[in-house]
CSV table of C-alpha atoms and ligand atoms in Angstrom, one decimal:
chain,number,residue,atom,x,y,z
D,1,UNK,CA,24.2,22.4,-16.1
D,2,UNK,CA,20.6,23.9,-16.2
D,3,UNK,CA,17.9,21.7,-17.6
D,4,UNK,CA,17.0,22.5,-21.5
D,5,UNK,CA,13.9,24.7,-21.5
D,6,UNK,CA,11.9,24.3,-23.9
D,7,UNK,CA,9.2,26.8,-23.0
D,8,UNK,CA,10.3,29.3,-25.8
D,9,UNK,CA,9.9,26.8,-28.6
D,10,UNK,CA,6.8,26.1,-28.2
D,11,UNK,CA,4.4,25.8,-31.4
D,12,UNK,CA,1.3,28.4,-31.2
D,13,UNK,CA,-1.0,25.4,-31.5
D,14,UNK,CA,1.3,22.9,-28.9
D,15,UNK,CA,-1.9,21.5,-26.6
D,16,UNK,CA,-2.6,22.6,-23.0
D,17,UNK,CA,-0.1,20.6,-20.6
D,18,UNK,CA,-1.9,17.5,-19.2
D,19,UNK,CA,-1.0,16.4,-15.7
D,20,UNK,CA,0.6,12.5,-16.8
D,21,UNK,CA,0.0,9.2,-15.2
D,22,UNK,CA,-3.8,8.1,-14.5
D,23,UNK,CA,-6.4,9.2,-12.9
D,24,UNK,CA,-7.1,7.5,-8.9
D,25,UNK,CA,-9.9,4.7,-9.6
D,26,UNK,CA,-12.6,3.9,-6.8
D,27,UNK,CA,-13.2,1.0,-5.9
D,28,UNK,CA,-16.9,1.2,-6.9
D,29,UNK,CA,-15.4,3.0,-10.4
D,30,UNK,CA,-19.0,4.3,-11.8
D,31,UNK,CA,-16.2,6.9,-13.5
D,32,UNK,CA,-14.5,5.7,-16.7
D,33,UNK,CA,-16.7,3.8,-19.4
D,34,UNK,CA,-15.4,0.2,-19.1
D,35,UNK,CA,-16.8,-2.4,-20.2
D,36,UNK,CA,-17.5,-5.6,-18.1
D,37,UNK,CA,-14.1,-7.0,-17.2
D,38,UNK,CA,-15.5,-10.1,-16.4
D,39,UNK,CA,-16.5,-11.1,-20.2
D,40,UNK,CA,-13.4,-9.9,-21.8
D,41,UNK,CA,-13.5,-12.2,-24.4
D,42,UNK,CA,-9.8,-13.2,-23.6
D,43,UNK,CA,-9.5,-17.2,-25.0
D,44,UNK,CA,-11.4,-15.8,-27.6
D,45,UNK,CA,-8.3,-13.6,-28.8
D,46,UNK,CA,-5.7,-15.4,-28.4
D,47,UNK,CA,-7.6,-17.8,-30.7
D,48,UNK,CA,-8.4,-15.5,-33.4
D,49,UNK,CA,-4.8,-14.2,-32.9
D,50,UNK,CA,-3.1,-17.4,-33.5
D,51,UNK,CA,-5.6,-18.3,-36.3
D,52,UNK,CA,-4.5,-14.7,-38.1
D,53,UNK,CA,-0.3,-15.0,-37.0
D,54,UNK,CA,-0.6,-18.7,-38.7
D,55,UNK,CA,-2.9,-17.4,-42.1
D,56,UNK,CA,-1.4,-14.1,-42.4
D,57,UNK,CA,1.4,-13.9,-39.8
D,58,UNK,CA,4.3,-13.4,-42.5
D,59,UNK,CA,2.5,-9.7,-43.4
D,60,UNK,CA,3.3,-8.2,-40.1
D,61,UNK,CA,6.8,-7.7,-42.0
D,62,UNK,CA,5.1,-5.2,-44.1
D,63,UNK,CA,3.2,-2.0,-43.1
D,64,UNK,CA,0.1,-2.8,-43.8
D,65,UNK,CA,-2.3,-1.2,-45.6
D,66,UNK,CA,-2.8,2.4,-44.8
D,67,UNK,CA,-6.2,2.2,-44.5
D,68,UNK,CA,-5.8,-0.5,-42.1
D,69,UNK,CA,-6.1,-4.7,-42.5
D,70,UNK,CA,-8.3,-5.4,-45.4
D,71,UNK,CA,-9.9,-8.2,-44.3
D,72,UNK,CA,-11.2,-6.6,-40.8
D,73,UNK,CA,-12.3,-3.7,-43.1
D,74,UNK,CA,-14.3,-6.1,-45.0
D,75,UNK,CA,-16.2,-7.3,-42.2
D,76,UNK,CA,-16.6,-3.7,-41.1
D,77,UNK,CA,-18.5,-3.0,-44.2
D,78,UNK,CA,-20.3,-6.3,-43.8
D,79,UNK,CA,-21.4,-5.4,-40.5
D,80,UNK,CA,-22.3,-1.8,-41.1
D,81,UNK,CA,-24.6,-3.5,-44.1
D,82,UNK,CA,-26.1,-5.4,-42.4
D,83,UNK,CA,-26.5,-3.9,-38.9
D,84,UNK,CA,-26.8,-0.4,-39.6
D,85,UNK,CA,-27.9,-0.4,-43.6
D,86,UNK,CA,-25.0,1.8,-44.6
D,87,UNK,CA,-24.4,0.5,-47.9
D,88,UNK,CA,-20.4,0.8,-48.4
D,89,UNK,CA,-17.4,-1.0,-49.1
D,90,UNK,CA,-14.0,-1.8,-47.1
D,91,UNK,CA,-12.6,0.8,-50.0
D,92,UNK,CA,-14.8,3.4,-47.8
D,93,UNK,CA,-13.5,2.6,-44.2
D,94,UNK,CA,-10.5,3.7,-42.2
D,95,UNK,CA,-9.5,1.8,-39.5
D,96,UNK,CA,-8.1,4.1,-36.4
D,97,UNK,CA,-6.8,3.6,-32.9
D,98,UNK,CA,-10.3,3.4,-31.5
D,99,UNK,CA,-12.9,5.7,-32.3
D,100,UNK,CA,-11.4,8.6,-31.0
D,101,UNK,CA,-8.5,9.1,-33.3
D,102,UNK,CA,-11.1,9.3,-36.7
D,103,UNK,CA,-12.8,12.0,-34.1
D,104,UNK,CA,-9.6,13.6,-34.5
D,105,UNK,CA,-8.5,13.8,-38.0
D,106,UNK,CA,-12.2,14.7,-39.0
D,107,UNK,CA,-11.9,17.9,-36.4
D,108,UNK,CA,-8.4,18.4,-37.6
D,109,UNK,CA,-9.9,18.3,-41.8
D,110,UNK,CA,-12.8,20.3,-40.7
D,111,UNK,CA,-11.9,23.1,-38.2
D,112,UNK,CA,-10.3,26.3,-38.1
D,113,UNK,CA,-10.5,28.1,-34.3
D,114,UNK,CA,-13.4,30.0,-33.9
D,115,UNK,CA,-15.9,27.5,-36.3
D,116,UNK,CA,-18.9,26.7,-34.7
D,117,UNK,CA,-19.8,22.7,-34.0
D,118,UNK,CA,-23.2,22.1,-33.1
D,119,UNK,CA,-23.0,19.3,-29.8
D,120,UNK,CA,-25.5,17.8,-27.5
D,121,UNK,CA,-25.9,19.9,-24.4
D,122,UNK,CA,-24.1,17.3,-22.4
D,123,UNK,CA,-21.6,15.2,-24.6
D,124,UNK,CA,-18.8,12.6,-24.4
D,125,UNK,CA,-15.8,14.6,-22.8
D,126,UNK,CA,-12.9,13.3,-25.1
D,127,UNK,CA,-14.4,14.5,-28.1
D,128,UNK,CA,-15.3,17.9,-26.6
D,129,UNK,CA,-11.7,18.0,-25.7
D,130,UNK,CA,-11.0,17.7,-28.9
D,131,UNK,CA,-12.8,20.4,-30.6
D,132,UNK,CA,-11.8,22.1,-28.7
D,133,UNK,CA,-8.1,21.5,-29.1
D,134,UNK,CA,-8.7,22.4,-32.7
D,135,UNK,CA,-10.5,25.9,-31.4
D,136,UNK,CA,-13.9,25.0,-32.0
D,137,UNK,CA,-16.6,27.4,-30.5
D,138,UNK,CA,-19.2,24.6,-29.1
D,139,UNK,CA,-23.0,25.2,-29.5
D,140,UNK,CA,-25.1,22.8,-27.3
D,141,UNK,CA,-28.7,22.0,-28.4
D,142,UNK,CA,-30.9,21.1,-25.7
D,143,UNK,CA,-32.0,17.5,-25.4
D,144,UNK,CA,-34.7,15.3,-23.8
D,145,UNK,CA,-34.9,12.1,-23.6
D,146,UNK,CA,-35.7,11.4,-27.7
D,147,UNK,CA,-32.3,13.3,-28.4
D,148,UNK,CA,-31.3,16.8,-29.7
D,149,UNK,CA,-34.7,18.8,-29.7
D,150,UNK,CA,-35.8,19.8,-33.3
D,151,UNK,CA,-36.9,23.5,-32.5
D,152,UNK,CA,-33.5,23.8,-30.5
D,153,UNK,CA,-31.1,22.2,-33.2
D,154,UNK,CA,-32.8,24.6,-35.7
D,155,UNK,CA,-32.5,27.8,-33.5
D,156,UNK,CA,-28.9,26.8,-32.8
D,157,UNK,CA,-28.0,26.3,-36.8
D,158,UNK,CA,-30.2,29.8,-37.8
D,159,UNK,CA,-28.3,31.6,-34.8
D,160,UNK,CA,-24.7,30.5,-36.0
D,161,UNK,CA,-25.7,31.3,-39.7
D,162,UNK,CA,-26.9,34.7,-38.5
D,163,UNK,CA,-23.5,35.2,-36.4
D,164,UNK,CA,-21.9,34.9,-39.8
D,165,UNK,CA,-20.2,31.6,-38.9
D,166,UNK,CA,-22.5,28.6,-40.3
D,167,UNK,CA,-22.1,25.5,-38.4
D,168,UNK,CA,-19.0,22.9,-39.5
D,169,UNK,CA,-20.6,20.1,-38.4
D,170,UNK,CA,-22.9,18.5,-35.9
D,171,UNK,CA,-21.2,15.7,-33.2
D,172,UNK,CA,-24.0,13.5,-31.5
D,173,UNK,CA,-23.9,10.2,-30.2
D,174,UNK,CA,-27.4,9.2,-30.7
D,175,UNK,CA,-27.8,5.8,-30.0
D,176,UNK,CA,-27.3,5.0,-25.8
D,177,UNK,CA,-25.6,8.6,-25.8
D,178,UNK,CA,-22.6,9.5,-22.8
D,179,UNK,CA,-23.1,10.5,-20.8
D,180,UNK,CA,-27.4,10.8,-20.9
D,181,UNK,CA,-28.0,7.3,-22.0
D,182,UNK,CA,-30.9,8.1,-24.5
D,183,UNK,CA,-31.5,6.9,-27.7
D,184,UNK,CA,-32.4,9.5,-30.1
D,185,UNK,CA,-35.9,8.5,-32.0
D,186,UNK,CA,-36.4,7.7,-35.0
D,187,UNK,CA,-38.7,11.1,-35.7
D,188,UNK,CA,-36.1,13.1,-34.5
D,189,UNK,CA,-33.2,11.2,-36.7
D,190,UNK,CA,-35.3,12.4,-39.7
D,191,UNK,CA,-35.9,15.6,-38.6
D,192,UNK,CA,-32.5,16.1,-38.1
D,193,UNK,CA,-31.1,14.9,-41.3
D,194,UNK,CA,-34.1,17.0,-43.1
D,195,UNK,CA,-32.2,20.3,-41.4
D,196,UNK,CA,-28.9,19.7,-42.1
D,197,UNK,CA,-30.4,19.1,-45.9
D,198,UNK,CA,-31.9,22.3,-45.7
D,199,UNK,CA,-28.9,24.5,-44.2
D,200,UNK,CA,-26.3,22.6,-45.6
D,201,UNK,CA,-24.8,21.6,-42.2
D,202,UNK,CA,-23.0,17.9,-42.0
D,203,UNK,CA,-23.3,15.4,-39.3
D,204,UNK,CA,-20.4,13.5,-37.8
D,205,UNK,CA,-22.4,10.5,-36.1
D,206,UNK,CA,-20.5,8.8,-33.1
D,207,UNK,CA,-22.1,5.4,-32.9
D,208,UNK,CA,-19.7,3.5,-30.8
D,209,UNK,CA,-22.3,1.8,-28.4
D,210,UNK,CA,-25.1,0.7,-30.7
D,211,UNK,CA,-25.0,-2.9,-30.0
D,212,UNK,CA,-24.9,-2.7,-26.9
D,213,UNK,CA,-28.9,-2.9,-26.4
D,214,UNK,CA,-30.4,-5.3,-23.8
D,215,UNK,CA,-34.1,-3.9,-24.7
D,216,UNK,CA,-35.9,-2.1,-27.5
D,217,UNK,CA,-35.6,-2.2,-31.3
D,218,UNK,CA,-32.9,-0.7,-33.2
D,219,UNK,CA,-33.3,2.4,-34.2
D,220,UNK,CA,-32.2,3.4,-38.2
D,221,UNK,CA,-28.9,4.7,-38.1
D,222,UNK,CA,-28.6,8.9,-39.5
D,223,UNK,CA,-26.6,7.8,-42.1
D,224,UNK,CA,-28.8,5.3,-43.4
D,225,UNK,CA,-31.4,8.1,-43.3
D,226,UNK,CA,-29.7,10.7,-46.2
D,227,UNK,CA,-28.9,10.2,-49.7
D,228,UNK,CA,-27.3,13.1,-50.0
D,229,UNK,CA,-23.9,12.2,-48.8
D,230,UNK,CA,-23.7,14.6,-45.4
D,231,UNK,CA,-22.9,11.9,-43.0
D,232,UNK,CA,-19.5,10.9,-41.7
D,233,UNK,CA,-19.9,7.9,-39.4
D,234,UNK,CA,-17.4,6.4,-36.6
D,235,UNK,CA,-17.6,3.4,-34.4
D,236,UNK,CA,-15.6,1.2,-32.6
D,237,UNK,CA,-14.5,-1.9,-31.2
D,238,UNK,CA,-13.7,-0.4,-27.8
D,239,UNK,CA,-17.1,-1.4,-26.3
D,240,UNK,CA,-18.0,-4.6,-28.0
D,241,UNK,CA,-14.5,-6.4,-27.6
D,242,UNK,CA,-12.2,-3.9,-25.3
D,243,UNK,CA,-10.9,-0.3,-25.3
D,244,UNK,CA,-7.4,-2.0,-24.9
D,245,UNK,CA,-7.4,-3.3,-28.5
D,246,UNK,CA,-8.0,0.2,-29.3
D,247,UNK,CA,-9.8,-0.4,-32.8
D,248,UNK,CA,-12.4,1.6,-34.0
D,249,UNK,CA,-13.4,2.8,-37.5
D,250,UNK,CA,-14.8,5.7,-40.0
D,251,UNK,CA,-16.3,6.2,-43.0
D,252,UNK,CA,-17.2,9.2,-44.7
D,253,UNK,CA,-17.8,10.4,-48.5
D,254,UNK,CA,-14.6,10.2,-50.3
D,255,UNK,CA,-13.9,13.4,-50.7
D,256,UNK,CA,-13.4,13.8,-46.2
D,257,UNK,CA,-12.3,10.2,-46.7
D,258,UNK,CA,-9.2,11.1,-48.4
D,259,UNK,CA,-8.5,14.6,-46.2
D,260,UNK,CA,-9.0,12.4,-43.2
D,261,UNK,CA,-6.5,10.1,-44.5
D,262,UNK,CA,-3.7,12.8,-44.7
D,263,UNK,CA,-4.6,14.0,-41.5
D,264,UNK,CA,-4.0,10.3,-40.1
D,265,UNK,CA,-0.4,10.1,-38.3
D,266,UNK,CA,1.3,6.6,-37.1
D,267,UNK,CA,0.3,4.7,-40.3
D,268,UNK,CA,-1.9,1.7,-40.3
D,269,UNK,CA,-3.3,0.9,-37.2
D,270,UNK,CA,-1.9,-2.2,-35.4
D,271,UNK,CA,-2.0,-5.5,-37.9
D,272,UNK,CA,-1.1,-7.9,-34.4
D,273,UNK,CA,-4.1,-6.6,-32.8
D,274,UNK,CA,-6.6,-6.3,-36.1
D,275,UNK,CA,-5.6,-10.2,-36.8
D,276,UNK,CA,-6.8,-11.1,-32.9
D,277,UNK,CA,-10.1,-8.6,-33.1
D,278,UNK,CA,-10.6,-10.1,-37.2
D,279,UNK,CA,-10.7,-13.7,-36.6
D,280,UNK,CA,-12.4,-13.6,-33.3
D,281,UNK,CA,-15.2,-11.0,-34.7
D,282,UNK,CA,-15.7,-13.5,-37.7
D,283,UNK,CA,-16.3,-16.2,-35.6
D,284,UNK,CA,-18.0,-14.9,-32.1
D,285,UNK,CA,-19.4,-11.0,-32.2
D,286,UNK,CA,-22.5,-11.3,-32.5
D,287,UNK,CA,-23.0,-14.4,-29.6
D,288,UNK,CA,-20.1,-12.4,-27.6
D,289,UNK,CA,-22.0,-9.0,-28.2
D,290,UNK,CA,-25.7,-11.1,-26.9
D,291,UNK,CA,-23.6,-12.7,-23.6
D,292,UNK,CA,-22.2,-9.0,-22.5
D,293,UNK,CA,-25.6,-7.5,-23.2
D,294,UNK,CA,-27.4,-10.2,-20.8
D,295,UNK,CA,-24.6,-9.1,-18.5
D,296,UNK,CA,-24.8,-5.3,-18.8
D,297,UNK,CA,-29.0,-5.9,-18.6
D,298,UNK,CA,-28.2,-7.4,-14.9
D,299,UNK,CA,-26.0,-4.2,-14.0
D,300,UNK,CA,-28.0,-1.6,-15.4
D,301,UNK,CA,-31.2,-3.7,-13.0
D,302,UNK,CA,-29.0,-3.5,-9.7
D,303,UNK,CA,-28.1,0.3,-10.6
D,304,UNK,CA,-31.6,1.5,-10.7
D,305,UNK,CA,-32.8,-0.6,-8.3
D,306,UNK,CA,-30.3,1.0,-5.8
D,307,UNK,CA,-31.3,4.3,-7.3
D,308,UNK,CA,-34.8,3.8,-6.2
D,309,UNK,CA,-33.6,2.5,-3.3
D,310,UNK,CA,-31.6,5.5,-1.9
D,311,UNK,CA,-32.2,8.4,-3.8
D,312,UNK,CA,-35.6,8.8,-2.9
D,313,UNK,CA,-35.5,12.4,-2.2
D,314,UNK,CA,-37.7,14.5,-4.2
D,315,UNK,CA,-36.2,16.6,-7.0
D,316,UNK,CA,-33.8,13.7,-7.9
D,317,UNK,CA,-34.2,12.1,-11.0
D,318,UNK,CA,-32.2,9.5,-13.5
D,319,UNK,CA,-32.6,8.0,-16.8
D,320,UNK,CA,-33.2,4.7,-17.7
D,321,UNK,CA,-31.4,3.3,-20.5
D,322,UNK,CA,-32.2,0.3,-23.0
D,323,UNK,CA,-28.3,-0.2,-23.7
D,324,UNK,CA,-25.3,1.3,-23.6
D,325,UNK,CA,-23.2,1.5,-20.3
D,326,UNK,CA,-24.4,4.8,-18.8
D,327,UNK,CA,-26.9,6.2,-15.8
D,328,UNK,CA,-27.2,9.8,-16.0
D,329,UNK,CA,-28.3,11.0,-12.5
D,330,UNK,CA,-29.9,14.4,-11.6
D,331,UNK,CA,-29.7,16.1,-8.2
D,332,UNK,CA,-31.9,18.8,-6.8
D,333,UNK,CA,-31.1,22.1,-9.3
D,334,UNK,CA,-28.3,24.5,-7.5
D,335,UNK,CA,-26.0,21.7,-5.9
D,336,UNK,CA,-22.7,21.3,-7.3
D,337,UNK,CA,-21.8,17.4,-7.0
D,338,UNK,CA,-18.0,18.7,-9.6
D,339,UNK,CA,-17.0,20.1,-6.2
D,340,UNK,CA,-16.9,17.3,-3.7
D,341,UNK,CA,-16.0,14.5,-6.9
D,342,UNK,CA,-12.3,14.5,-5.6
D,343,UNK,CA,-13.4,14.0,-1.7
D,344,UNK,CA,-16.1,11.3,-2.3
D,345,UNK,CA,-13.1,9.6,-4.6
D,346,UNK,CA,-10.7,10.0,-1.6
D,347,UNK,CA,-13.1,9.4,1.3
D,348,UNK,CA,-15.3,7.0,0.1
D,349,UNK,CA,-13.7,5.1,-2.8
D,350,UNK,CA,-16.7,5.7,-5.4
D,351,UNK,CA,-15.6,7.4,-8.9
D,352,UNK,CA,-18.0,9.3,-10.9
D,353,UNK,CA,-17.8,12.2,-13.2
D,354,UNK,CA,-19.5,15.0,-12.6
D,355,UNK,CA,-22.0,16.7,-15.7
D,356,UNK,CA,-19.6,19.5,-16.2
D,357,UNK,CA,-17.5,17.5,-17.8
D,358,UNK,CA,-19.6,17.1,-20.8
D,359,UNK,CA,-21.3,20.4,-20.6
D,360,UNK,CA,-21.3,22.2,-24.1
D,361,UNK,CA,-20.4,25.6,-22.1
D,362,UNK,CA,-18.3,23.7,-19.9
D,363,UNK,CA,-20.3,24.6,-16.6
D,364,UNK,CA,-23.6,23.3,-16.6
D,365,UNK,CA,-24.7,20.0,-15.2
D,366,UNK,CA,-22.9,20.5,-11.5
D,367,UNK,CA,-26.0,18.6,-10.4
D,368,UNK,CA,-25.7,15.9,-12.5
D,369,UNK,CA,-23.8,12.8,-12.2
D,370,UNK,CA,-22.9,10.3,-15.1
D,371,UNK,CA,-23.0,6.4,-13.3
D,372,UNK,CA,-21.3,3.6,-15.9
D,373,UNK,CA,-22.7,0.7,-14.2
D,374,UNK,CA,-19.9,-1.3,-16.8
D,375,UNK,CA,-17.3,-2.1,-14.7
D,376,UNK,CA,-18.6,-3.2,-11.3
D,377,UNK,CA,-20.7,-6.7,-10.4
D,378,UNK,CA,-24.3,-6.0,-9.9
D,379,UNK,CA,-23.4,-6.7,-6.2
D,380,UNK,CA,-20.8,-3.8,-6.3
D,381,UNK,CA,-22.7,-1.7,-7.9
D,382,UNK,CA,-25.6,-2.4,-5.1
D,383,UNK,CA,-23.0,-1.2,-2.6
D,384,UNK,CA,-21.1,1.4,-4.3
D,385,UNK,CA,-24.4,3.4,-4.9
D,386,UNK,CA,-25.4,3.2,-1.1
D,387,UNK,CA,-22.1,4.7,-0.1
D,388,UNK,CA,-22.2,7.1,-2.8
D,389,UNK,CA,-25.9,8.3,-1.2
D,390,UNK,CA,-24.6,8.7,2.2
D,391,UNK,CA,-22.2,10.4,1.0
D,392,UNK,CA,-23.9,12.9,-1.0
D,393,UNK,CA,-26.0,13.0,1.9
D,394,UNK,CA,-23.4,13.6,4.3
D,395,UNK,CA,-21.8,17.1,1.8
D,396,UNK,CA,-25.5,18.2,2.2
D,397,UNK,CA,-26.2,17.9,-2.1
D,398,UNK,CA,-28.9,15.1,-1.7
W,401,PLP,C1,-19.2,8.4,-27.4
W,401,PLP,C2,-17.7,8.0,-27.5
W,401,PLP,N1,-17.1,8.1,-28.6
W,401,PLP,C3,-15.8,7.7,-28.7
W,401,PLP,C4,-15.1,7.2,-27.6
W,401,PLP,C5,-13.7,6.8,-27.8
W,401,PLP,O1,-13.5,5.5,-27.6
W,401,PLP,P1,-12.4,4.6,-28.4
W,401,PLP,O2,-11.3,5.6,-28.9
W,401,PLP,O3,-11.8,3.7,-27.4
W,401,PLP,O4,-13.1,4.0,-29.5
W,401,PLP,C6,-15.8,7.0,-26.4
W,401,PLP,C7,-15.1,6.4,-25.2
W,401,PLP,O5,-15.6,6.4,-24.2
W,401,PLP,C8,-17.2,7.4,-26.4
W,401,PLP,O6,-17.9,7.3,-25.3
C-alpha cells in the first residue's frame, strides 16, 4: 500500500516543518539557556510535592482550574507585589507551560500577518519564532547597553504609523535581556512607557530572568511604571526553579486576559507539577533564588575572566552582565561566526548560538556570539572558552 499523504490537506496557516529530535549538545554547551544543573533544587521538590499530593492530592481528580492552581497563583500575585510592585490579584494571572506558551496566546490574540511588532534588535529566538509564526513583520530598535534607544524606538513607532500599519505591540526583555545581557535603565523604562502613552502602542514585557541578579539594584519593573493599563507582563519559573517544570505565568488587563484565555489550548497547566513548584516556592525561593545567584556570580567571573584571557584581539568586545545567564560576545565587524557554529559543535564540542538567531531582520549579528555561562562549572567554562578561541582562531574569525 502507498503511505497516506497528507501533503494536500494541509491548513494555509499549518507551521513550517521542524526537523524532530534535539539538537547535538557540546560538551562545553554555552548554547541553550540552562540553568545550573548542579542546584536543581531536587529534595526540595519532591518535598513540596509530597506536602501538596498529601494537602490537596485528592484534586488531581478534577481539572483544575483553568486559570491554573489557585494557590500557586496566589503566591504569583504575592510575589509580583512585592518584587516587582505590580499590584494584582491571582484573579489577574494565568498560569502556562512556561513563559513561552502566554508568548503564544498573546501573539495569537494580537496578530494578524503583516502587523508590525516592535523587537530589540537582537532578541530571544523562541519568541521571534513565534511572531513570526503568526506573520508578524519584525521592527528592531537599536539598543545599547541601557536597552532599546529612545530616539530609535520612537523613529521605529512614527515609521510604522507612517507605513499605515501602527505597531501591535512592543516585545523586550528588559531586565538581563537574551541574548545581550543588559538591563534596560530605569530612564529609558520611563521613556518608553511615556511613548507608548503617547502613540498608543502596548508593551508585552518578558521578565523571565529578573531575579536572577548577583549585583546591582533592581530596576522598577515597565509595568509598575504606567497607570494606564498598556502592559501585559510574563514570567516564569523556568529559570528560578527549572525549565523542566515548565511553569511560567501572565498577566494582562482583563480585557487581553480573557482573549488570552480562549486562545489557551490543553487546559490548566499541570496541577502534579504546580503542587511540587507551590509548596517548595512557599517555603525556599527566595533562599534557593540567593544560593543559584552566588553560583551563577562564580560562572559569569570564570567567563569573563577567560574572555579577557583569550580574546584579547582588538575589535573584540563582550558585555558584562549583573544577572541573568547570558555573555553576549562581539567579533571583529564582517566575520560570520553562524557559518562555522555546526563545525566548532562537531570538531570541538563547544555549543553556542550565533547573533543571527535573534536578529530582528534575521541576518545581522554573524559576528556575534551569545555565551550562557549557566550550564557549565566555572572550571568548564574556563576550558570550554579556551577551545572555543583556538578555534575561532583556527576558521580565521578571531
Ligand atoms: C526571554 C525568554 N522568554 C521566554 C523564554 C521561555 O521559557 P519558558 O517557556 O521555559 O518559560 C525564554 C527561554 O529561554 C527566554 O529566554
Amino acid at each position: 500500500m502507498t503511505a497516506f499523504n497528507f501533503t494536500s490537506l494541509l491548513s494555509s496557516r499549518a507551521a513550517d516543518a521542524k526537523p524532530l529530535g534535539m539538537n547535538k549538545r557540546g560538551k562545553y554547551d554555552f548554547a541553550v539557556a540552562y540553568p545550573d544543573p548542579e542546584t536543581l533544587p531536587l529534595d526540595g521538590l519532591v518535598e513540596g510535592l509530597r506536602k501538596g499530593l498529601a494537602e490537596d492530592g485528592r484534586d488531581l481528580a478534577l481539572y483544575a482550574h483553568p486559570q491554573g492552581y489557585t494557590p500557586l497563583r496566589e503566591f504569583v500575585a504575592a510575589k509580583l507585589q512585592r518584587d516587582r510592585n505590580i499590584q494584582i490579584t491571582a484573579d489577574d494571572i494565568i498560569l502556562g507551560d512556561g513563559s513561552g506558551q502566554p508568548i503564544h496566546m498573546i501573539a495569537e490574540t494580537l496578530l494578524d500577518p503583516g502587523d508590525v511588532v516592535i523587537v530589540e534588535d537582537f532578541v530571544y529566538s523562541g519568541t521571534l519564532n513565534t511572531l513570526r509564526r503568526f506573520g508578524a513583520e519584525l521592527r528592531g530598535v537599536v539598543t545599547d547597553d541601557e536597552g532599546m534607544r529612545t530616539d530609535s524606538l520612537e523613529s521605529v513607532i512614527q515609521g510604522a504609523i507612517a507605513d499605515g500599519k501602527p505597531p501591535k505591540f512592543i516585545y523586550t526583555v528588559p531586565t538581563f535581556q537574551n541574548p545581550q545581557g543588559w538591563t534596560m535603565s530605569l530612564e529609558r523604562r520611563k521613556a518608553m512607557v511615556a511613548l507608548c502613552q503617547k502613540y498608543g502602542v502596548p508593551i508585552l514585557e518578558d521578565d523571565c530572568y529578573v531575579d536572577l541578579r548577583f549585583e546591582g539594584q533592581d530596576v522598577t519593573s515597565l509595568h509598575a511604571l504606567d497607570d494606564t493599563g498598556l502592559v501585559m507582563y510574563v514570567a516564569s519559573f523556568s529559570k528560578i526553579i527549572a525549565p523542566g517544570m515548565r511553569l511560567g505565568y501572565l498577566t494582562a488587563p482583563k480585557e487581553i486576559l480573557q482573549r488570552a484565555m480562549g486562545a489557551k489550548s490543553g487546559g490548566s497547566v499541570n496541577t502534579f507539577a504546580s503542587f511540587a513548584v507551590h509548596r517548595f516556592a512557599q517555603d525556599n525561593l527566595m533562599s534557593h533564588i540567593e544560593t543559584i545567584n552566588d553560583v551563577q556570580l562564580e560562572k559569569r567571573d570564570a567567563m569573563l575572566a577567560a574572555l579577557d584571557e583569550h580574546f584579547s584581539e582588538p575589535g573584540v568586545s563582550w558585555s558584562r552582565p549583573q544577572g541573568g545567564i547570558f555573555i553576549w560576545l562581539k567579533l571583529r565587524e564582517g566575520v560570520d561566526a553562524a557559518a562555522i557554529r555546526d563545525k566548532i559543535l562537531a570538531t570541538d564540542d563547544v555549543g553556542y548560538h550565533p547573533g543571527s538567531n535573534f536578529a530582528a531582520d534575521g541576518v545581522s549579528g554573524k559576528n556575534c556570539l551569545r555565551l550562557c555561562f549557566g550550564y557549565n562549572t566555572p572550571e568548564e567554562i574556563g576550558e570550554g572558552i579556551a577551545v572555543l578561541a583556538a578555534a575561532l582562531r583556527r576558521e580565521g574569525v578571531l
